mmCIF file of C-alpha atoms in Angstrom:
data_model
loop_
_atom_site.group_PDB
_atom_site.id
_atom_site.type_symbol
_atom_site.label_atom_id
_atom_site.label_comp_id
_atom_site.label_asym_id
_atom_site.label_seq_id
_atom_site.Cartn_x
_atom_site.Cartn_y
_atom_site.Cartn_z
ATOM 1 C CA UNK A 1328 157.182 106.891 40.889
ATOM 2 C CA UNK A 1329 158.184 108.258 44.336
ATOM 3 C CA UNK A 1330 155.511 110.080 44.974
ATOM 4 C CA UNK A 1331 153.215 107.389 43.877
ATOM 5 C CA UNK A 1332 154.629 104.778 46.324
ATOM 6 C CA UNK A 1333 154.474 107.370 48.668
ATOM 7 C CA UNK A 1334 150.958 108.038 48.121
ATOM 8 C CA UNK A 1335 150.388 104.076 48.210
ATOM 9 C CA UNK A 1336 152.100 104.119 51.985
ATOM 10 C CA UNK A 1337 149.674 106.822 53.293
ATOM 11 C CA UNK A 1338 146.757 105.209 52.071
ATOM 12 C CA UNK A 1339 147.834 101.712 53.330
ATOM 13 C CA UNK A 1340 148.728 103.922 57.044
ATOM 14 C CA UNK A 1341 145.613 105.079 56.791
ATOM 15 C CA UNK A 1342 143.898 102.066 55.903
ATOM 16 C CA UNK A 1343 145.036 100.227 59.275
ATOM 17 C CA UNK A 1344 144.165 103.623 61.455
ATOM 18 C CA UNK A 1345 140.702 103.116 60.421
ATOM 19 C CA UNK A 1346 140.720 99.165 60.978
ATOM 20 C CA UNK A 1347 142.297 99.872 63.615
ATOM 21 C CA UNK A 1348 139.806 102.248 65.482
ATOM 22 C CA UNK A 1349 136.877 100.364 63.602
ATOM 23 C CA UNK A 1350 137.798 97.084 65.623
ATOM 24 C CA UNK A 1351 138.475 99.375 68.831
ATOM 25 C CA UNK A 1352 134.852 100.864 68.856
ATOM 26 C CA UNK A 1353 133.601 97.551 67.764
ATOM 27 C CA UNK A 1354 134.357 95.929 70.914
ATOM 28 C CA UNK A 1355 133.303 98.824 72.640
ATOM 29 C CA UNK A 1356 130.029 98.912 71.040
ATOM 30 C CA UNK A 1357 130.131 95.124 71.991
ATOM 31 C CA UNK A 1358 130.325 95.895 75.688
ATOM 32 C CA UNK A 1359 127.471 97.856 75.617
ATOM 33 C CA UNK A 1360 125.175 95.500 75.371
ATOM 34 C CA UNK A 1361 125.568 93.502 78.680
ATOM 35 C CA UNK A 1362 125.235 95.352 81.886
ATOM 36 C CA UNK A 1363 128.322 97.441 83.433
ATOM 37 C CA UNK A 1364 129.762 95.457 86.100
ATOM 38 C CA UNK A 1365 129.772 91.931 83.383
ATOM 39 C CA UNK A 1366 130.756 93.994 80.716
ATOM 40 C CA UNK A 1367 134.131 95.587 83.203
ATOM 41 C CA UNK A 1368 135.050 92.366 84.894
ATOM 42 C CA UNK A 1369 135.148 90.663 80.948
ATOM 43 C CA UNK A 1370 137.379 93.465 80.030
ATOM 44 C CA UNK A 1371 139.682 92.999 83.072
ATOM 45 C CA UNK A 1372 140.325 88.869 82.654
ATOM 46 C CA UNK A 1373 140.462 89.225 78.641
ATOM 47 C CA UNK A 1374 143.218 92.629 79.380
ATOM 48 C CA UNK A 1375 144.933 90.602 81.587
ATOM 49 C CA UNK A 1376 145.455 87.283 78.986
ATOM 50 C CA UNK A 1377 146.092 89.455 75.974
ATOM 51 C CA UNK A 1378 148.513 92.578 77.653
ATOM 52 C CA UNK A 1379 151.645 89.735 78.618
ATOM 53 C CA UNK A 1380 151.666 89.096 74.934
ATOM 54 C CA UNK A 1381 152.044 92.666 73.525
ATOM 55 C CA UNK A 1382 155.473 93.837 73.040
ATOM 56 C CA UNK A 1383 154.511 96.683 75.515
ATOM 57 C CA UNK A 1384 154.880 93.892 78.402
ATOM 58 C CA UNK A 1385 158.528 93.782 78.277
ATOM 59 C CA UNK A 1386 158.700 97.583 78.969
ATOM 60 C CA UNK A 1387 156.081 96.995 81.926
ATOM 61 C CA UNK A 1388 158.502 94.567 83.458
ATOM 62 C CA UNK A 1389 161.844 96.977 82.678
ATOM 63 C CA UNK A 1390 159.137 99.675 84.469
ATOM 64 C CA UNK A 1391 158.893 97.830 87.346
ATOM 65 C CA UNK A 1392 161.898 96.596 88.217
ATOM 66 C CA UNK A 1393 162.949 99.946 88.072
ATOM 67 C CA UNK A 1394 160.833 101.157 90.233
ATOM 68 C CA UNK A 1395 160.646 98.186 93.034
ATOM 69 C CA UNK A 1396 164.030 96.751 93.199
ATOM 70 C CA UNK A 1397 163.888 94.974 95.761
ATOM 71 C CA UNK A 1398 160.663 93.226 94.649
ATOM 72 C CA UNK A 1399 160.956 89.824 93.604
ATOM 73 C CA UNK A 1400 160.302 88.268 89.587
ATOM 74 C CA UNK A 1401 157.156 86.953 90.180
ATOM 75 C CA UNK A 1402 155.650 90.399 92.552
ATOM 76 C CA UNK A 1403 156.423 92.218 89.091
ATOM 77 C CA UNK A 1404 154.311 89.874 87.380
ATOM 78 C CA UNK A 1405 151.559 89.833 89.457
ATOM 79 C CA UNK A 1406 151.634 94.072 89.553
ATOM 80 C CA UNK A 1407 152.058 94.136 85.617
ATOM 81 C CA UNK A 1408 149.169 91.380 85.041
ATOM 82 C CA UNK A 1409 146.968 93.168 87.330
ATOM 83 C CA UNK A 1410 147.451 96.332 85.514
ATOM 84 C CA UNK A 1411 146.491 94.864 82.654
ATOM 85 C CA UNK A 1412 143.571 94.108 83.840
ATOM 86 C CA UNK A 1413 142.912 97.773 85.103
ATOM 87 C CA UNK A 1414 143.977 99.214 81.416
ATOM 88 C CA UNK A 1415 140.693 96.501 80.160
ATOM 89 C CA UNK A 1416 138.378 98.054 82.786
ATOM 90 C CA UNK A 1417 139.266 101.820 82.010
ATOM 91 C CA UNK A 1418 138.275 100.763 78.450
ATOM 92 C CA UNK A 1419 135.248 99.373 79.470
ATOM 93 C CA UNK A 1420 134.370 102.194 81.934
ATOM 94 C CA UNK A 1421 134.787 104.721 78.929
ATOM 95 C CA UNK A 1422 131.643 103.029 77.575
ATOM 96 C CA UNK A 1423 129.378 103.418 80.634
ATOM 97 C CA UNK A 1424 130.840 106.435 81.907
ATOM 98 C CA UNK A 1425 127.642 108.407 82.328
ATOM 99 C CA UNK A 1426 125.992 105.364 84.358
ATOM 100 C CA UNK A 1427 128.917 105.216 86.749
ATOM 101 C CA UNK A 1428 128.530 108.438 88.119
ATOM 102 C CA UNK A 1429 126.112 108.263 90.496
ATOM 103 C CA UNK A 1430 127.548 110.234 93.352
ATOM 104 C CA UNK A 1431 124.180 111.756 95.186
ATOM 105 C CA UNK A 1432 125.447 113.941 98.573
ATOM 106 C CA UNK A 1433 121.666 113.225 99.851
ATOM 107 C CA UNK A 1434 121.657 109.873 99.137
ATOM 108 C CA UNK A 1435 121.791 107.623 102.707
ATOM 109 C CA UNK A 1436 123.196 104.980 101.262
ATOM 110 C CA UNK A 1437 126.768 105.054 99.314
ATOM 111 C CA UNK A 1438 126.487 104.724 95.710
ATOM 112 C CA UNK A 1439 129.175 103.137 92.908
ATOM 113 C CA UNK A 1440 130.814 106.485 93.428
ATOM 114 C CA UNK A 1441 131.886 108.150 96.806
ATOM 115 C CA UNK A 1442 133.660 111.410 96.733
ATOM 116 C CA UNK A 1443 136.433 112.878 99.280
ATOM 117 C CA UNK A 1444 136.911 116.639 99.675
ATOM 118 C CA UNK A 1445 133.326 117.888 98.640
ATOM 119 C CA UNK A 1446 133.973 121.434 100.383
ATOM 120 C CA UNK A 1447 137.494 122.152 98.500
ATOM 121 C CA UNK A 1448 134.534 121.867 95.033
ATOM 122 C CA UNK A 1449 132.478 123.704 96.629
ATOM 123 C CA UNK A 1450 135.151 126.496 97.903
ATOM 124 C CA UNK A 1451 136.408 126.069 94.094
ATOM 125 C CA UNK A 1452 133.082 126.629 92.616
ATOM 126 C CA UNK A 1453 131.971 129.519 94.846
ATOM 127 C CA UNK A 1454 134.931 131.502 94.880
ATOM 128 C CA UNK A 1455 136.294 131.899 91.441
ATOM 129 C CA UNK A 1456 139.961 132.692 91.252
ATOM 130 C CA UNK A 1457 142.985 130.882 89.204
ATOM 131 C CA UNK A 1458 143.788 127.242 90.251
ATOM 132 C CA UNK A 1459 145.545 123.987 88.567
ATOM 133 C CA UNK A 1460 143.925 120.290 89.420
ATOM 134 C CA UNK A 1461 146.791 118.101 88.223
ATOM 135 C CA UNK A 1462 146.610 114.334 88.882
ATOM 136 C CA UNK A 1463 148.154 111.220 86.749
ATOM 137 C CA UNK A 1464 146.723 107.875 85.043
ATOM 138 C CA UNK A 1465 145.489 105.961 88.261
ATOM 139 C CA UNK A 1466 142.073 104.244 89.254
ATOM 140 C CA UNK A 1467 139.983 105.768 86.473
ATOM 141 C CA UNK A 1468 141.082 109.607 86.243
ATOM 142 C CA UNK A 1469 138.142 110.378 83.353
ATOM 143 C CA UNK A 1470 136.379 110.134 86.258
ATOM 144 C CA UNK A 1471 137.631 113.528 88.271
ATOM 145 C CA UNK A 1472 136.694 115.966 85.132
ATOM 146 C CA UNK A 1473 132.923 114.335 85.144
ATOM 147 C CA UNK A 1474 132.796 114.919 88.985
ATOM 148 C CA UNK A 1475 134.115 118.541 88.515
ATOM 149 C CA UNK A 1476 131.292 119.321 85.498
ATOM 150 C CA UNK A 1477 128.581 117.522 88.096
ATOM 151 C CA UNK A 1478 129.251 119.684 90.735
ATOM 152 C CA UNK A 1479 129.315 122.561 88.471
ATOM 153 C CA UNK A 1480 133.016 123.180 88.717
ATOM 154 C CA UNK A 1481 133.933 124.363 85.443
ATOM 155 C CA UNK A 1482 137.877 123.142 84.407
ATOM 156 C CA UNK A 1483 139.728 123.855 81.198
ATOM 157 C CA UNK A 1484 141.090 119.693 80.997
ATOM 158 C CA UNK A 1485 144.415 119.552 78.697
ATOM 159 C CA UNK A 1486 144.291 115.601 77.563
ATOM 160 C CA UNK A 1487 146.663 114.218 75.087
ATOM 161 C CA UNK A 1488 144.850 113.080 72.199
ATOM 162 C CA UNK A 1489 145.572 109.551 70.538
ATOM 163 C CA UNK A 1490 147.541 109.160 67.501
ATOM 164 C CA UNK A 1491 145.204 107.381 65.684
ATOM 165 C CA UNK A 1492 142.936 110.387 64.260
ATOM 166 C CA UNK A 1493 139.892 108.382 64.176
ATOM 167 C CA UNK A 1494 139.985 107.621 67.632
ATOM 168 C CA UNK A 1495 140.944 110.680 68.590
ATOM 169 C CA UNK A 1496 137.959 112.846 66.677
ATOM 170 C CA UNK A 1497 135.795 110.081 68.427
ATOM 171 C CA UNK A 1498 137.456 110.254 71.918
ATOM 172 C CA UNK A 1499 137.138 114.219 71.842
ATOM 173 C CA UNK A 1500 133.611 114.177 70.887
ATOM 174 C CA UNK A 1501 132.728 111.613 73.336
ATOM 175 C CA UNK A 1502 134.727 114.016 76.333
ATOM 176 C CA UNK A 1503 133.737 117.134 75.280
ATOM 177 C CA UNK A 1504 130.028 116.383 76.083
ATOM 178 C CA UNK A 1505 130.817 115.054 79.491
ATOM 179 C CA UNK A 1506 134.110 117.006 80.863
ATOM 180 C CA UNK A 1507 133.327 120.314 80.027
ATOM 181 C CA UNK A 1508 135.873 122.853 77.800
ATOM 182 C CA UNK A 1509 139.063 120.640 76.373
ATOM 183 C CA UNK A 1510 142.183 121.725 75.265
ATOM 184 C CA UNK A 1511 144.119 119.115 73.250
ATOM 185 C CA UNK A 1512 147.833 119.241 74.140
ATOM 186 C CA UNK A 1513 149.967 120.640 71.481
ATOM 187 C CA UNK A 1514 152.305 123.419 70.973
ATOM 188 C CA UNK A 1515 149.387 126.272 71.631
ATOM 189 C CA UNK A 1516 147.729 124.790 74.483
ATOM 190 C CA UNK A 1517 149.437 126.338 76.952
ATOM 191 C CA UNK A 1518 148.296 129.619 75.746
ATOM 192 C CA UNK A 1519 144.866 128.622 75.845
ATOM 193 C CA UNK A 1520 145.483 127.262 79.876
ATOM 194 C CA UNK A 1521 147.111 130.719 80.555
ATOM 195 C CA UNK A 1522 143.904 132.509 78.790
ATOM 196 C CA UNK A 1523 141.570 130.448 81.157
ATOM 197 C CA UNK A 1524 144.269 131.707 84.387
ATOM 198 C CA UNK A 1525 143.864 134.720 83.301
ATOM 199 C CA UNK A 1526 140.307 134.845 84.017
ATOM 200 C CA UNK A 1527 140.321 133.436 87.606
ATOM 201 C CA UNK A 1528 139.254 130.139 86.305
ATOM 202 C CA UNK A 1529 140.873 126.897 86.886
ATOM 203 C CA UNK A 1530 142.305 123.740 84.672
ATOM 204 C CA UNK A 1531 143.112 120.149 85.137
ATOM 205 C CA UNK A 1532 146.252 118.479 83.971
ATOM 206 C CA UNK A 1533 148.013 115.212 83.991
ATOM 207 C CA UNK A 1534 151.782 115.379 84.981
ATOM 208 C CA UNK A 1535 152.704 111.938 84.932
ATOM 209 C CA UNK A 1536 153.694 111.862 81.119
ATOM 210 C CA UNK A 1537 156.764 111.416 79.488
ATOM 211 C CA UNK A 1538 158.522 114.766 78.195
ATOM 212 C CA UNK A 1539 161.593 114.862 76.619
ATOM 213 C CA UNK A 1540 162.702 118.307 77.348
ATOM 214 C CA UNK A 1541 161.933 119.564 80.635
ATOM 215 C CA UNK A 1542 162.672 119.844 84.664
ATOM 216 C CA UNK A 1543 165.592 117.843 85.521
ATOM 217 C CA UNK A 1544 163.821 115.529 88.369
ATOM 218 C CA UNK A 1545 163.474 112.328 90.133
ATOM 219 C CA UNK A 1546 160.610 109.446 89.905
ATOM 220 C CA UNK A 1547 161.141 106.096 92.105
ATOM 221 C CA UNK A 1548 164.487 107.675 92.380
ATOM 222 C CA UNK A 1549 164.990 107.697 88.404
ATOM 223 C CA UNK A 1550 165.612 110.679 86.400
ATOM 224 C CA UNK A 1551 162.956 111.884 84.295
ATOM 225 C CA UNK A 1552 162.288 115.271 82.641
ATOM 226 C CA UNK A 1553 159.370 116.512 83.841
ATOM 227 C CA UNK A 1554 156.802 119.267 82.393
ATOM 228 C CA UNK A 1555 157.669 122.221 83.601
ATOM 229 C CA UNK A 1556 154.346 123.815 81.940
ATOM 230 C CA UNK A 1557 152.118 123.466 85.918
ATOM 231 C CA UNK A 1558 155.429 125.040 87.530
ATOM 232 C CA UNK A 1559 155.283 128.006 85.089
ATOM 233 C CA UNK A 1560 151.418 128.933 85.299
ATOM 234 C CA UNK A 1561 151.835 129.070 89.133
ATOM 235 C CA UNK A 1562 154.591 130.995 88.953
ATOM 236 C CA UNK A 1563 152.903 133.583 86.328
ATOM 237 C CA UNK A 1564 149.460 133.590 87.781
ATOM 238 C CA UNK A 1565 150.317 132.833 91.561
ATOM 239 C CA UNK A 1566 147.178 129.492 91.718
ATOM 240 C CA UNK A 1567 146.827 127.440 93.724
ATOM 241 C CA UNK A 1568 147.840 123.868 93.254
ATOM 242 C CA UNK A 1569 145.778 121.004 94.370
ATOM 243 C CA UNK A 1570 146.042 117.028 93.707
ATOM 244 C CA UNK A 1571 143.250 115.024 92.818
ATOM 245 C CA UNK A 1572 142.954 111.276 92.030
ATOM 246 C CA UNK A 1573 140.739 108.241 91.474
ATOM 247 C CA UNK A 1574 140.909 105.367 93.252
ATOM 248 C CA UNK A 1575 139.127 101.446 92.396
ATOM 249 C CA UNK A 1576 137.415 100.321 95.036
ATOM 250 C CA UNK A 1577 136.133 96.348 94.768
ATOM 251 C CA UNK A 1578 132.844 95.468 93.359
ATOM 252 C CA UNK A 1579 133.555 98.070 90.696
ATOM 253 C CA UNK A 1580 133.424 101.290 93.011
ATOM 254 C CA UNK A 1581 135.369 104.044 93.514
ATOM 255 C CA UNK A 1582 136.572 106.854 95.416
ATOM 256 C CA UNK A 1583 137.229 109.998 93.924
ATOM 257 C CA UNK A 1584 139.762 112.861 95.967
ATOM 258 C CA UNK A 1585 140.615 116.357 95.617
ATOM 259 C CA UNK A 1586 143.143 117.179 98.516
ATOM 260 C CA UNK A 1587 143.889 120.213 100.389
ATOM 261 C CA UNK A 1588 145.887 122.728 98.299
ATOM 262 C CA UNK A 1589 150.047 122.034 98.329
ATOM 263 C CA UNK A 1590 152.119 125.130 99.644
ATOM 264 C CA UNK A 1591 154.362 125.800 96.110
ATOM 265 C CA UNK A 1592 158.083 125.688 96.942
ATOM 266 C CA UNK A 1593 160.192 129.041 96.699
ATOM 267 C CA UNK A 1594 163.588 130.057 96.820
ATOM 268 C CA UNK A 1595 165.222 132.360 99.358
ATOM 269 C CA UNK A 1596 164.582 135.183 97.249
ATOM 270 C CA UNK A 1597 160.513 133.791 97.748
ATOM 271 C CA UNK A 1598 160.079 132.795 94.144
ATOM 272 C CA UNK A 1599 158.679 129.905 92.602
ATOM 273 C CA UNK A 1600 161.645 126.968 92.561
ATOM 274 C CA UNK A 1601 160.571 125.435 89.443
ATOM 275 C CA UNK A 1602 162.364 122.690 89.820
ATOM 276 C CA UNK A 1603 161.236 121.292 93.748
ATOM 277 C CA UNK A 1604 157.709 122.062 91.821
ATOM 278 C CA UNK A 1605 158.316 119.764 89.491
ATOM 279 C CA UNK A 1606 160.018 117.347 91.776
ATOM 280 C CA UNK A 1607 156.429 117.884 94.209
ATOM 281 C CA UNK A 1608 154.419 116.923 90.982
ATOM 282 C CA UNK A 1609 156.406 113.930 90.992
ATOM 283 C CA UNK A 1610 156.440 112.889 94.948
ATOM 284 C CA UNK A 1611 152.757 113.153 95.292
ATOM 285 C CA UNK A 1612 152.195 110.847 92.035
ATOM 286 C CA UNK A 1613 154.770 108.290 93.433
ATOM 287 C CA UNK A 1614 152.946 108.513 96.808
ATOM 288 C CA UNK A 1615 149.895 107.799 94.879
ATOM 289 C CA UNK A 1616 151.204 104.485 92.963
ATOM 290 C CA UNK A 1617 153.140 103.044 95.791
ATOM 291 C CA UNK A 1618 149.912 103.170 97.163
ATOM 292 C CA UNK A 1619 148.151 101.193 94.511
ATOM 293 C CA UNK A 1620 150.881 99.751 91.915
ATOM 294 C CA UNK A 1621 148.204 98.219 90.350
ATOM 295 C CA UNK A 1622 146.141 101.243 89.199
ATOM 296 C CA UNK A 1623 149.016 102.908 87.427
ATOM 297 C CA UNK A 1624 149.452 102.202 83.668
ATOM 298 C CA UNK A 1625 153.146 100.889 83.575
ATOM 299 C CA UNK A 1626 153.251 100.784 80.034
ATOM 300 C CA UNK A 1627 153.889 104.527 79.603
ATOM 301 C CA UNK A 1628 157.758 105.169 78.501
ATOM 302 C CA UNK A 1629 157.795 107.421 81.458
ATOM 303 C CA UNK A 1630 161.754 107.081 81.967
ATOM 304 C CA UNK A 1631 162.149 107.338 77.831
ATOM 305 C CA UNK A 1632 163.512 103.559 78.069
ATOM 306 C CA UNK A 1633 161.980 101.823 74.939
ATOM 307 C CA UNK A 1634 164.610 102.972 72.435
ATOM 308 C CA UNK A 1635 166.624 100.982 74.349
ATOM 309 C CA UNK A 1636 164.708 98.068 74.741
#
């Protein structure tokens, strides 16, 4: 009888994964018939009626205040709505990704793409050796992988896949054609990042996740545990380090930068300090959203605070 009801519960789990990621593509599929910029401004004011409603609002809100305490009640809001409305454009963007990419270096006039730090690709591309591209969830950051495989910058990109497996067998499919080799992040990724190292190529990774076991660090002057997995490649294959991020523009544009490499922090004894790298990681990211609160997804537990909520 147990293993029956059990049985009963997986099919019923899986049932609502697939309705789930049916409905998900459904409305993606739906976008796709009007134009981009319609399609991405619907997404944006629909995100940003539905998102306060979601239990994942109230963790947004915990997020921010946080992070901007001296910000009043309503300054939260308006950040929180308005990333919202960011999370509906990156899911409308996903659908016309290969149409916004129009960066052309001989083109006169700019295009719905503009690019900063076209000679660090270049140097990249035409001298091999190992280096990490790490950057976090602002602007559209699907964006910077695309750019790399354009330019003809081969990166080994470690992405997290979604939970639900449908989406996720979709979402890799749909990436794989677009942003070059993957590596989906799980216990033996790291070996496959190190194996790509190893050759003098280079790989791109997110560090603004949440991780439970970790470097013991700071984020809006918050502890977190931080990755250490970036801090331990550079220390075992000496690359270099350099941060890259998207940023919206209006009118549906945006600006894509790679920055000049960061010098890696070491201890008097001139070895890597793993944890002032992590705490860098960290600093640069919290540059980067201070910048534009908006373009950061604030629903990510990154503080581990939901159990508590």
């Amino acid at each position: 009888m147990k293993m029956f009801l059990t049985r009963i519960v997986l099919k019923l789990r899986n049932f609502q994964q697939w309705l789930v990621a049916t409905l998900a593509f459904g409305f993606l599929n739906f976008l796709k018939i009007f134009p981009a910029d319609p399609a991405i401004r619907f997404a944006d004011r629909l995100a940003r009626r539905v998102g306060p409603k979601l239990g994942r609002h109230k963790l947004m809100r915990v997020n921010l205040r946080n992070a901007y305490p001296e910000k009043t009640d309503e300054e939260l809001e308006e950040i929180a709505i308005a990333s919202w409305g960011h999370m509906g454009r990156l899911a409308a963007e996903y659908v016309f990704l290969d149409r916004l990419f129009d960066f052309d270096p001989e083109r006169a006039e700019p295009g719905r793409v503009e690019v900063s730090g076209i000679p660090i690709f270049m140097d990249l591309r035409d001298n091999p050796r190992p280096f990490i591209v790490f950057t976090a969830h602002t602007g559209n950051f699907e964006l910077l992988p695309v750019a790399g495989k354009a330019f003809g910058l081969e990166v080994t990109v470690m992405f997290r896949p979604p939970n639900n497996p449908y989406i996720a067998d979709k979402v890799f499919e749909f990436r794989a054609s677009r942003m070059g080799q993957l590596v989906p992040s799980h216990a033996g990724s790291s070996f496959a990042l190190a194996r790509r190292l190893d050759e003098g190529g280079g790989i791109g990774v997110l560090v603004d996740q949440k991780f439970r076991k970790g470097i013991k660090t700071t984020f809006f002057g918050n502890p977190v545990q931080t990755n250490p997995l970036v801090a331990k490649l550079v220390r075992q294959f000496d690359a270099e380090v350099y941060p890259a991020r998207c940023i919206r523009l209006p009118n549906n544009r945006y600006r894509l930068e790679i920055e000049p490499k960061i010098e890696v922090p070491r201890d008097a004894a001139g070895k890597l300090d793993l944890q002032a790298m992590g705490q860098l990681l960290n600093d640069k990211v919290e540059a980067w959203v201070r910048e534009y609160p908006e373009q950061w997804l604030w629903y990510h537990d990154r503080w581990h605070i939901k159990r508590y909520l």
